[in-house]
mmCIF file of C-alpha atoms in Angstrom:
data_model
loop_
_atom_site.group_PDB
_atom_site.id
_atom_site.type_symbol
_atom_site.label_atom_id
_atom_site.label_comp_id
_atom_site.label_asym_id
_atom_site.label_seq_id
_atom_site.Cartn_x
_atom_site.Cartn_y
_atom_site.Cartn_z
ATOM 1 C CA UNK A 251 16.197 -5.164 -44.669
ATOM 2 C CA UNK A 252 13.234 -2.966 -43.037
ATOM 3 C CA UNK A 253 10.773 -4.780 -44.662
ATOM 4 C CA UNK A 254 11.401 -8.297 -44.591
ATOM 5 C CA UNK A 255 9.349 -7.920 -41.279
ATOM 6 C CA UNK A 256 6.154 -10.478 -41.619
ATOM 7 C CA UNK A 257 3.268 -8.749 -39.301
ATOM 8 C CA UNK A 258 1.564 -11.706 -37.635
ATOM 9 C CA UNK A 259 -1.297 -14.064 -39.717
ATOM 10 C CA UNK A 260 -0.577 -11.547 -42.800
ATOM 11 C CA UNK A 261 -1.966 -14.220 -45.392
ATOM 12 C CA UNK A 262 -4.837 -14.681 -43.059
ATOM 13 C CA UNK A 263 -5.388 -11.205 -42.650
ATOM 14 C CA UNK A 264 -5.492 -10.722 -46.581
ATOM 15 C CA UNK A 265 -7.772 -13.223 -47.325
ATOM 16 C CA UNK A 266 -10.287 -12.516 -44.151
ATOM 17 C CA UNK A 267 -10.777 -8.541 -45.830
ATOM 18 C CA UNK A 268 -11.464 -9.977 -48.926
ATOM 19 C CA UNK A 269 -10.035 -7.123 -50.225
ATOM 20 C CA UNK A 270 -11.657 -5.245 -53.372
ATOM 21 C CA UNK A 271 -9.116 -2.868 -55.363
ATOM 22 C CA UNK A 272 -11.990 0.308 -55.722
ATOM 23 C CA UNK A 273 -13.136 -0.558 -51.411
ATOM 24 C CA UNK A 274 -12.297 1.790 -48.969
ATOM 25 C CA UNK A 275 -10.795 -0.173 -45.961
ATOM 26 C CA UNK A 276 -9.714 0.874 -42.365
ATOM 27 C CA UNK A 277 -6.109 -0.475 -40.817
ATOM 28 C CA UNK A 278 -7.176 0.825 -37.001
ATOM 29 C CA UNK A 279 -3.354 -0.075 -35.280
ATOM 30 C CA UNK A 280 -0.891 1.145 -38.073
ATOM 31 C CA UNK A 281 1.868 0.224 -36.228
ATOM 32 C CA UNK A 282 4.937 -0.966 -38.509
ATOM 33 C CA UNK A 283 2.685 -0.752 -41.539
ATOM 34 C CA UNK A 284 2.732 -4.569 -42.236
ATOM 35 C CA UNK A 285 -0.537 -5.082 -42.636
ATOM 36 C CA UNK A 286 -1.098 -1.686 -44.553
ATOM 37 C CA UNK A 287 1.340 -2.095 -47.226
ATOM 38 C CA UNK A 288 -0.391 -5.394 -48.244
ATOM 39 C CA UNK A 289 -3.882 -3.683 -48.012
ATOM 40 C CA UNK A 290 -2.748 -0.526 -50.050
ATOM 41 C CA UNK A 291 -0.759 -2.552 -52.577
ATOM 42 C CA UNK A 292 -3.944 -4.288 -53.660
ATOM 43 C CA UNK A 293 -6.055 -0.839 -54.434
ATOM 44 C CA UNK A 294 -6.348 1.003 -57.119
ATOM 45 C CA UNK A 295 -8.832 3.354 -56.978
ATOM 46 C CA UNK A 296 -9.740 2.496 -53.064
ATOM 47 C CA UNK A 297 -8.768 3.972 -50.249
ATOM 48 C CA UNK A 298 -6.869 3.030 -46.845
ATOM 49 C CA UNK A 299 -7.165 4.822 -43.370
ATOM 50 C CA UNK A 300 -4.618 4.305 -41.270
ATOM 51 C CA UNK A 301 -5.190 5.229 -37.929
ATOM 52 C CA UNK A 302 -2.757 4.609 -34.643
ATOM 53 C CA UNK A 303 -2.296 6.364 -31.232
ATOM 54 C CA UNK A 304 1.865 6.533 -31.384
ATOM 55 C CA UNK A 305 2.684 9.704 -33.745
ATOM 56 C CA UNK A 306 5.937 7.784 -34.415
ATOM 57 C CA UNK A 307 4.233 4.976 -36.093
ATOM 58 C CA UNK A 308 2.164 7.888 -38.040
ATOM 59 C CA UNK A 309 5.761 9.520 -39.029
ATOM 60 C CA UNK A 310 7.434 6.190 -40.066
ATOM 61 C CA UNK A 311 4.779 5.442 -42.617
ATOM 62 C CA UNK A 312 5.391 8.030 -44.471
ATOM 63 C CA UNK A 313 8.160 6.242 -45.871
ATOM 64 C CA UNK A 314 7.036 2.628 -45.099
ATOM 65 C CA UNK A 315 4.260 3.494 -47.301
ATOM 66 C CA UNK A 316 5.353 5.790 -49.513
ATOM 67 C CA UNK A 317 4.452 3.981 -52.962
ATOM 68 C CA UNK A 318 1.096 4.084 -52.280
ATOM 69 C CA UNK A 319 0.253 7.397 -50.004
ATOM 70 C CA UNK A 320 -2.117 8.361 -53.362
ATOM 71 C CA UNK A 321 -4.691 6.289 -51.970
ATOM 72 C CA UNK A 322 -3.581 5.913 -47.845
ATOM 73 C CA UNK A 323 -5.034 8.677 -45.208
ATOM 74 C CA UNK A 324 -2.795 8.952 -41.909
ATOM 75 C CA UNK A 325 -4.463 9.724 -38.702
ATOM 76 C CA UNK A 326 -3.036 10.018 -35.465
ATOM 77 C CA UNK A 327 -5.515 8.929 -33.053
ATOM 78 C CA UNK A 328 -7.303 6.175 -30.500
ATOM 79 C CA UNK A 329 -9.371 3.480 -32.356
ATOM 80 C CA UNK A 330 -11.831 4.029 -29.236
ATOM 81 C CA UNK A 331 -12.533 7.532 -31.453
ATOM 82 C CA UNK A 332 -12.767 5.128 -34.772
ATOM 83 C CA UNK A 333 -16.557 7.033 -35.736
ATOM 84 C CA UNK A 334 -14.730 10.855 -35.572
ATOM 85 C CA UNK A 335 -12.090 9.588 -37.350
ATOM 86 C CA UNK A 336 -14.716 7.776 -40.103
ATOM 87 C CA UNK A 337 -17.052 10.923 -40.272
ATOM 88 C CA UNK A 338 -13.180 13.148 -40.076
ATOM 89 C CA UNK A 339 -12.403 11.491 -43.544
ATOM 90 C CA UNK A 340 -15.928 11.583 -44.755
ATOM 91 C CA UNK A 341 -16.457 7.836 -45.247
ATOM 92 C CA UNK A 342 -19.983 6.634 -44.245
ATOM 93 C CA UNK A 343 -18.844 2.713 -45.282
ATOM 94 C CA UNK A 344 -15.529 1.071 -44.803
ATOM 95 C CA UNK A 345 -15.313 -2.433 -46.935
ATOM 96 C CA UNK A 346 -13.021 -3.859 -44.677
ATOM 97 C CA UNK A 347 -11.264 -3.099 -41.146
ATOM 98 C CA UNK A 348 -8.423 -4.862 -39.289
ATOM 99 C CA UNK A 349 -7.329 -4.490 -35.739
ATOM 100 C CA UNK A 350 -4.257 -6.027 -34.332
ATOM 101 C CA UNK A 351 -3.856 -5.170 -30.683
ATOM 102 C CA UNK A 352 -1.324 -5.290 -27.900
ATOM 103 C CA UNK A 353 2.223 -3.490 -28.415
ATOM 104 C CA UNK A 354 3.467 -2.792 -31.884
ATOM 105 C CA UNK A 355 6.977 -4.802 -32.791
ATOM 106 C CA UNK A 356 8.929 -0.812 -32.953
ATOM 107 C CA UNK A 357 7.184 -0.089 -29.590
ATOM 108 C CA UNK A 358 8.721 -3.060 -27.588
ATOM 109 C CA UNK A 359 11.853 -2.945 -29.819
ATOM 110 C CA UNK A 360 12.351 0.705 -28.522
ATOM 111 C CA UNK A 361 13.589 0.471 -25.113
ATOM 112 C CA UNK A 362 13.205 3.899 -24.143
ATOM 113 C CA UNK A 363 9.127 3.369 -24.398
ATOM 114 C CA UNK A 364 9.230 1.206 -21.289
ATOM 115 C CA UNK A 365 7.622 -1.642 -22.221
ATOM 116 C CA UNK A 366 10.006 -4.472 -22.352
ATOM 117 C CA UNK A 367 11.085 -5.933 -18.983
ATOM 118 C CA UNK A 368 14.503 -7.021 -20.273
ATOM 119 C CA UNK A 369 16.268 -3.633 -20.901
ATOM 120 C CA UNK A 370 16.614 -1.034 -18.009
ATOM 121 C CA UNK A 371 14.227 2.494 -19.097
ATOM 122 C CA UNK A 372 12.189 4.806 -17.647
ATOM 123 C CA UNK A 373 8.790 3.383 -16.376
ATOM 124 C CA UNK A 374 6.639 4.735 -19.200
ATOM 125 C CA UNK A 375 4.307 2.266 -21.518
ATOM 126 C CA UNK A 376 2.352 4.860 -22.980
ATOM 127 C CA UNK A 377 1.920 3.880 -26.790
ATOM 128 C CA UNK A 378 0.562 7.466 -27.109
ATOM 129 C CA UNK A 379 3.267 9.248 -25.478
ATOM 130 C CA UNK A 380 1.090 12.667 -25.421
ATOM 131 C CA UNK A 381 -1.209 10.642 -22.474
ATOM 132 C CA UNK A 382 -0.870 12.124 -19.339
ATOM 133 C CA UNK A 383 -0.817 8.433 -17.634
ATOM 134 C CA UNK A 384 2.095 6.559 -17.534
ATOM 135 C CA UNK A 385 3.605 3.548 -15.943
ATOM 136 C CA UNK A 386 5.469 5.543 -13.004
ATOM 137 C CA UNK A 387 2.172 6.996 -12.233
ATOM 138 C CA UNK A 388 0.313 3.776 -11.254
ATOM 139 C CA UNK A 389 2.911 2.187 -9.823
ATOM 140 C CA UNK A 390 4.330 5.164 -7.374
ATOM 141 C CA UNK A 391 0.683 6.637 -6.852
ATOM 142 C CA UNK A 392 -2.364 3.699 -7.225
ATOM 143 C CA UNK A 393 -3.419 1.755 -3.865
ATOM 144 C CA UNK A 394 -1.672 -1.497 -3.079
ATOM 145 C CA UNK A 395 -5.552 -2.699 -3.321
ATOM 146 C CA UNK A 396 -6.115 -1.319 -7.134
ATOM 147 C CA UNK A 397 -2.852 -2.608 -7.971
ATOM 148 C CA UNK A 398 -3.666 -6.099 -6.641
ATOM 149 C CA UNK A 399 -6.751 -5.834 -8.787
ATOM 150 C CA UNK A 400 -4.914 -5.169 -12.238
ATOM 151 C CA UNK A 401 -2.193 -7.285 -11.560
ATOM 152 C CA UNK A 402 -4.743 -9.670 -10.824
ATOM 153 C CA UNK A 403 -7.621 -9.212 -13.498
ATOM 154 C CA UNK A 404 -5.348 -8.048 -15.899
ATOM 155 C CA UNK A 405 -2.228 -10.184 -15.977
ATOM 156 C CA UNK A 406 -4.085 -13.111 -14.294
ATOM 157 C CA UNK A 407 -0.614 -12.640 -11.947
ATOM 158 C CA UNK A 408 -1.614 -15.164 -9.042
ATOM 159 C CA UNK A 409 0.936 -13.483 -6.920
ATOM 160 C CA UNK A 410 -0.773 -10.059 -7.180
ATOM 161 C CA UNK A 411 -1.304 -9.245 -3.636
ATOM 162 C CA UNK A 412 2.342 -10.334 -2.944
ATOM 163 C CA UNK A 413 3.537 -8.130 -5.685
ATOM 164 C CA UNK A 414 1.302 -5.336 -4.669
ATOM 165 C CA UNK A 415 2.462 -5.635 -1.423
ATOM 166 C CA UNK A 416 6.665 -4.931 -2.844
ATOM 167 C CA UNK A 417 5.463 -2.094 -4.996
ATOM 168 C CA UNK A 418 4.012 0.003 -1.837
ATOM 169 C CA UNK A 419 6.462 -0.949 0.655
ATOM 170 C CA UNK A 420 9.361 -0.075 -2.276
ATOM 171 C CA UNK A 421 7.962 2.913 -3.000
ATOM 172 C CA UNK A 422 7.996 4.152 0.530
ATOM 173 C CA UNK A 423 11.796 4.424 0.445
ATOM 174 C CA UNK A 424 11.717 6.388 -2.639
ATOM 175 C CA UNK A 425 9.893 6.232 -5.928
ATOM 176 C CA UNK A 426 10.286 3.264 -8.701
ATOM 177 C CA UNK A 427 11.758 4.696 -11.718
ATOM 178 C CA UNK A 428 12.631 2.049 -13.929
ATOM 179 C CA UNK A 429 11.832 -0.944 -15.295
ATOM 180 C CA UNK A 430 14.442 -3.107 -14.145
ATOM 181 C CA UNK A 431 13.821 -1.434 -10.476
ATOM 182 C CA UNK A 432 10.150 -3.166 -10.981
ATOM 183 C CA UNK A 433 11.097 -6.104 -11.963
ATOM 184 C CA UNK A 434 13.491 -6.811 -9.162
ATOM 185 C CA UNK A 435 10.694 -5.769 -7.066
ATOM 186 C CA UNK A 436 8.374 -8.105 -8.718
ATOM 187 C CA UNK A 437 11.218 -10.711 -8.349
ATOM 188 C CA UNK A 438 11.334 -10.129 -4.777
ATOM 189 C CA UNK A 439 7.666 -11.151 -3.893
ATOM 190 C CA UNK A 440 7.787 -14.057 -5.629
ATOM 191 C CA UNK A 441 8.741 -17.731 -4.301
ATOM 192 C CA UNK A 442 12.627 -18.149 -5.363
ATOM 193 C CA UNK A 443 12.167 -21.683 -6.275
ATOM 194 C CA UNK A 444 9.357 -20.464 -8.946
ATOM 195 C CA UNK A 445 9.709 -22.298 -12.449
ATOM 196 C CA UNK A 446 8.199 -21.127 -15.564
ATOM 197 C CA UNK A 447 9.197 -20.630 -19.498
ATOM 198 C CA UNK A 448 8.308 -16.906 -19.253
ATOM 199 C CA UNK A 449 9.499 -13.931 -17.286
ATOM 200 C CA UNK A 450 8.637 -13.764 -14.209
ATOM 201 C CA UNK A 451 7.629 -9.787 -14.543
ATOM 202 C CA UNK A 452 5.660 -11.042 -17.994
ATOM 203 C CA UNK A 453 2.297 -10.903 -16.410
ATOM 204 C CA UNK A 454 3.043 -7.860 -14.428
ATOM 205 C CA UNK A 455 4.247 -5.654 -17.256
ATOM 206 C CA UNK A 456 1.136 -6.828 -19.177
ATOM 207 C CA UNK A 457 -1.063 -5.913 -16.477
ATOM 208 C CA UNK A 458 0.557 -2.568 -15.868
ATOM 209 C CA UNK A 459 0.559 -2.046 -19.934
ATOM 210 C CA UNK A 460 -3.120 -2.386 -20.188
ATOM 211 C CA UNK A 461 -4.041 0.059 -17.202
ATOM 212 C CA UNK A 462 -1.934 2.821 -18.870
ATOM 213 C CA UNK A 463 -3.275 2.632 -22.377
ATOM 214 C CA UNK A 464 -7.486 1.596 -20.931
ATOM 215 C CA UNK A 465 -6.579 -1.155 -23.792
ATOM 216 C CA UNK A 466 -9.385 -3.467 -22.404
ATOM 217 C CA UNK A 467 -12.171 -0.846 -21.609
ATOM 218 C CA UNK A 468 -12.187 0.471 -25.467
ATOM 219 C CA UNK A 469 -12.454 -2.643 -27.068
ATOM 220 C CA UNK A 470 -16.339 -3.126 -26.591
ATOM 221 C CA UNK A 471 -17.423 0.251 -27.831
ATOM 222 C CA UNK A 472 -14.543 -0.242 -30.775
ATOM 223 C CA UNK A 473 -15.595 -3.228 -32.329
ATOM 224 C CA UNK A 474 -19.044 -1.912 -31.733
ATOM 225 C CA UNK A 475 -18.226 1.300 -33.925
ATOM 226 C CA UNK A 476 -16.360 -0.305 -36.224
ATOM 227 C CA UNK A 477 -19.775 -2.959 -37.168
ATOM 228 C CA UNK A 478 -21.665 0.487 -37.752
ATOM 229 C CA UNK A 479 -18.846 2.124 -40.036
ATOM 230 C CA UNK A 480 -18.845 -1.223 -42.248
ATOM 231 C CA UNK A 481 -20.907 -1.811 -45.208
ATOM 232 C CA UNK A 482 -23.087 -4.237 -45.501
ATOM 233 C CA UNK A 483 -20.891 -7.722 -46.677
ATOM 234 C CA UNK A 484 -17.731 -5.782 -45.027
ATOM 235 C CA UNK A 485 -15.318 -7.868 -43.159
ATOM 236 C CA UNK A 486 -14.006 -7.239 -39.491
ATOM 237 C CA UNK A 487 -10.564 -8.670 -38.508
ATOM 238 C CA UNK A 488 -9.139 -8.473 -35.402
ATOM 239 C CA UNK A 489 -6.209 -9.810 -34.000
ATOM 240 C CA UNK A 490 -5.779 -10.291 -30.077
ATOM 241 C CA UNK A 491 -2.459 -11.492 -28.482
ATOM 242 C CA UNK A 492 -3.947 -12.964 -24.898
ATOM 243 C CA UNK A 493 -7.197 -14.423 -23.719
ATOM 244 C CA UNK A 494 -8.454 -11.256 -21.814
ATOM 245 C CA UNK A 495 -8.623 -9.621 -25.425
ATOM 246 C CA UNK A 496 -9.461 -12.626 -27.282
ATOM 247 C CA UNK A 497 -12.546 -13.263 -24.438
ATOM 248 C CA UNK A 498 -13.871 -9.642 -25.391
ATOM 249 C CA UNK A 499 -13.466 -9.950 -28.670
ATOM 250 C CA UNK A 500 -15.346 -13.428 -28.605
ATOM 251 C CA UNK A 501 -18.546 -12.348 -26.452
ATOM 252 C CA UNK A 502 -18.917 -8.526 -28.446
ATOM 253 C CA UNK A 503 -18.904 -10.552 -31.947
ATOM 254 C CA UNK A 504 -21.280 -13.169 -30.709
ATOM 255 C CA UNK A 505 -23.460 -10.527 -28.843
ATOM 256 C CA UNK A 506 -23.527 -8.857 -32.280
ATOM 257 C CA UNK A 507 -24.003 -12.125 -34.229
ATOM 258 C CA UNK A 508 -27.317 -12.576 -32.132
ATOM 259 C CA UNK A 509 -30.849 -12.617 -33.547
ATOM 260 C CA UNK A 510 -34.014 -12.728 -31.711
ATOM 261 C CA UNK A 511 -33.692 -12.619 -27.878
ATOM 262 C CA UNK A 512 -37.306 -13.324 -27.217
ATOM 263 C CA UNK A 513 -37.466 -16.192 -24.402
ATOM 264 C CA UNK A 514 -37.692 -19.312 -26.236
ATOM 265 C CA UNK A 515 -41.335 -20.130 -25.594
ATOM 266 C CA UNK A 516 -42.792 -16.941 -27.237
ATOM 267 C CA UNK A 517 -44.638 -17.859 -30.683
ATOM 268 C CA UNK A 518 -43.581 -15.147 -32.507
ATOM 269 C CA UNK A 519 -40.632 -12.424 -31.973
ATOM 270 C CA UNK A 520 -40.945 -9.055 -30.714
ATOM 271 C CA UNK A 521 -38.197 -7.575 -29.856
ATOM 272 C CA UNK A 522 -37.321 -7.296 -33.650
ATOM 273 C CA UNK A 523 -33.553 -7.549 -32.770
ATOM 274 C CA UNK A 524 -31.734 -9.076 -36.059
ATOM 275 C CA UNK A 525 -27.974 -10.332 -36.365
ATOM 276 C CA UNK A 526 -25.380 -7.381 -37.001
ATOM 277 C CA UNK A 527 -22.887 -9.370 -38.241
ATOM 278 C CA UNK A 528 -21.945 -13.188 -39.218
ATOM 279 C CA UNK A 529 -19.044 -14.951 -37.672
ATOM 280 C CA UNK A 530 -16.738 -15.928 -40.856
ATOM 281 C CA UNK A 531 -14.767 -18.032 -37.764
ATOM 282 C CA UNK A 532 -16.567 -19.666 -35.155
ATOM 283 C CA UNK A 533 -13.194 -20.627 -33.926
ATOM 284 C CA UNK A 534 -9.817 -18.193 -34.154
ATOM 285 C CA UNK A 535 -7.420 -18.767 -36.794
ATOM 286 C CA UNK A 536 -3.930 -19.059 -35.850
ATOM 287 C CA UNK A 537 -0.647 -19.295 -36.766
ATOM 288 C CA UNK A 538 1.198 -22.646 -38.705
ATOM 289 C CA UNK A 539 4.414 -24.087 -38.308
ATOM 290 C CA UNK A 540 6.392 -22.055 -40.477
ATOM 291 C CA UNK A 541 4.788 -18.529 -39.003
ATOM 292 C CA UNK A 542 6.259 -19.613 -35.787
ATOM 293 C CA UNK A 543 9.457 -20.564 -37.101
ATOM 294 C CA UNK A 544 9.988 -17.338 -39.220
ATOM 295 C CA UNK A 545 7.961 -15.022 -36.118
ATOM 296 C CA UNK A 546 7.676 -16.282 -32.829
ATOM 297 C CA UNK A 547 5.768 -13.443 -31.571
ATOM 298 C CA UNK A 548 2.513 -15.028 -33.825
ATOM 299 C CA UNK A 549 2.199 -17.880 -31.108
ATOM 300 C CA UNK A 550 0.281 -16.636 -28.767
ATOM 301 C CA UNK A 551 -1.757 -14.868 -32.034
ATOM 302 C CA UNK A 552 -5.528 -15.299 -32.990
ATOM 303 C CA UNK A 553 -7.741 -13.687 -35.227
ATOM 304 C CA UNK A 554 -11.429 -13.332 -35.487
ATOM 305 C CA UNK A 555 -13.155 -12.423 -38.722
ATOM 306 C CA UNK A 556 -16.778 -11.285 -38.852
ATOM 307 C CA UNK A 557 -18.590 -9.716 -42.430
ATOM 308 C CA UNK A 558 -21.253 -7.178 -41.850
ATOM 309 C CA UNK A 559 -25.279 -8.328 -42.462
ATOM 310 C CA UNK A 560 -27.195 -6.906 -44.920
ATOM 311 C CA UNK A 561 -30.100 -4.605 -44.426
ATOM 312 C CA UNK A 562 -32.570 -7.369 -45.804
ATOM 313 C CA UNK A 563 -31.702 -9.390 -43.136
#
């Protein structure tokens, strides 16, 4: 029953890469191989990189995709190194890349890793477990003023300094180990009479999550890379899974999507800047009714598609 997974907007994600079966095409967060199996079962003579920072999610593919490995190249690595890894497998134009960020189904279904706030495990959320930052570290060692600010700018937690606050004065009786030790600190700092559909250590654990894994700071320079590594007509797909992402996402493509940026009462350009790319969505596509009844986890889902300018342009 292993595969009867769905990865989030698949049928989206299929049609936005327009996929050709001779293209080369880049799948830059592996993860469960979703994604990648669709991708690789529609080449024949093309080619598909996958690339993702957990080595277990490089190991599992080897039988996930197993019918196709022929024409699939494994790399264990950050997509924030996305142009070593392109000039590593000596590809100077992808046809298509896809990007589906946040935490990987196995990763949160693995308690051990950390990440999940429901089941008691050591404070880790490192999706490459090789990185010498973890969880523990920012919580036992970071200010009570830089934790305010993550908790703050990255879970958009309006009881950050509250929080912040537990987390120092906890750790002063002895270090915070696990994740259920965090979230009863969390708990603590918030009103008791609090109401809300999610967890109330949701926005915490996202927060936290992000600072260990620089998620946020490598999407810029990413998307960036990944517009030079595409051919011209190539599609870009990402998939982000809250607004801080999506907001990124939204400003890079449109920053790249730009023309002339001459002030507006210049008669002629020149700066000579011309569009990188052109937004296939001007809004994000999302998921139906039936995704959400059949995977939950899409609702919060949006994708972005954007197809590489030609040189004439």
């Amino acid at each position: 029953m292993e595969y009867t997974h769905k990865p989030v907007l698949l049928d989206a994600c299929i049609q936005a890469l327009n996929i050709r079966p001779d293209g080369i095409y880049v799948d830059g967060t592996l993860g469960r191989a979703g994604h990648s199996r669709e991708i690789a079962g529609r080449l024949t003579t093309g080619r598909l990189i996958c690339i993702d920072r957990d080595q277990a999610a490089i190991d599992a593919a080897q039988d996930r995709l197993a019918p196709w490995l022929d024409r699939v190249t494994l790399i264990h690595s950050n997509f924030s190194e996305l142009k070593e890894v392109l000039s590593r497998c000596g590809v100077s134009g992808a046809d298509g890349m896809l990007f589906d960020l946040g935490v990987s189904s196995p990763q949160l279904d693995d308690a051990s890793r950390g990440f999940s706030y429901m089941q008691d495990a050591p404070l880790d959320m490192r999706m490459d477990t090789s990185a010498p930052l973890s969880a523990a570290d920012i919580v036992n060692t970071w200010s009570q003023e830089e934790l305010r600010r993550i908790l703050f700018e990255y879970g958009e937690e309006r009881y950050a300094p509250a929080i912040a606050r537990a987390i120092v004065r906890a750790r002063e009786t002895a270090p915070v180990k696990t994740t259920l030790e965090l979230v009863e600190i969390i708990k603590s700092a918030m009103p008791q009479a609090l109401r809300e559909k999610q967890h109330p250590a949701k926005r915490s654990f996202q927060a936290i999550r992000i600072a260990v894994n620089g998620e946020l700071d490598a999407l810029p320079p990413m998307l960036r890379a990944a517009v030079d590594g595409l051919n011209p007509g190539g599609r870009l797909a990402v998939i982000t899974f809250h607004s801080l992402e999506d907001r990124i996402v939204k400003r890079t493509l449109a920053e790249l999507a730009r023309g002339c940026v001459c002030p507006p009462e210049f008669p002629v350009c020149v700066c000579g800047k011309k569009p990188q790319v052109r937004l296939v969505t001007r809004k994000p596509v999302t998921a139906g009714g039936a995704e959400l009844e059949e995977n939950p986890r899409a609702r919060s889902a949006k994708l972005r598609v954007a197809e590489k300018c030609g040189f004439d342009l």
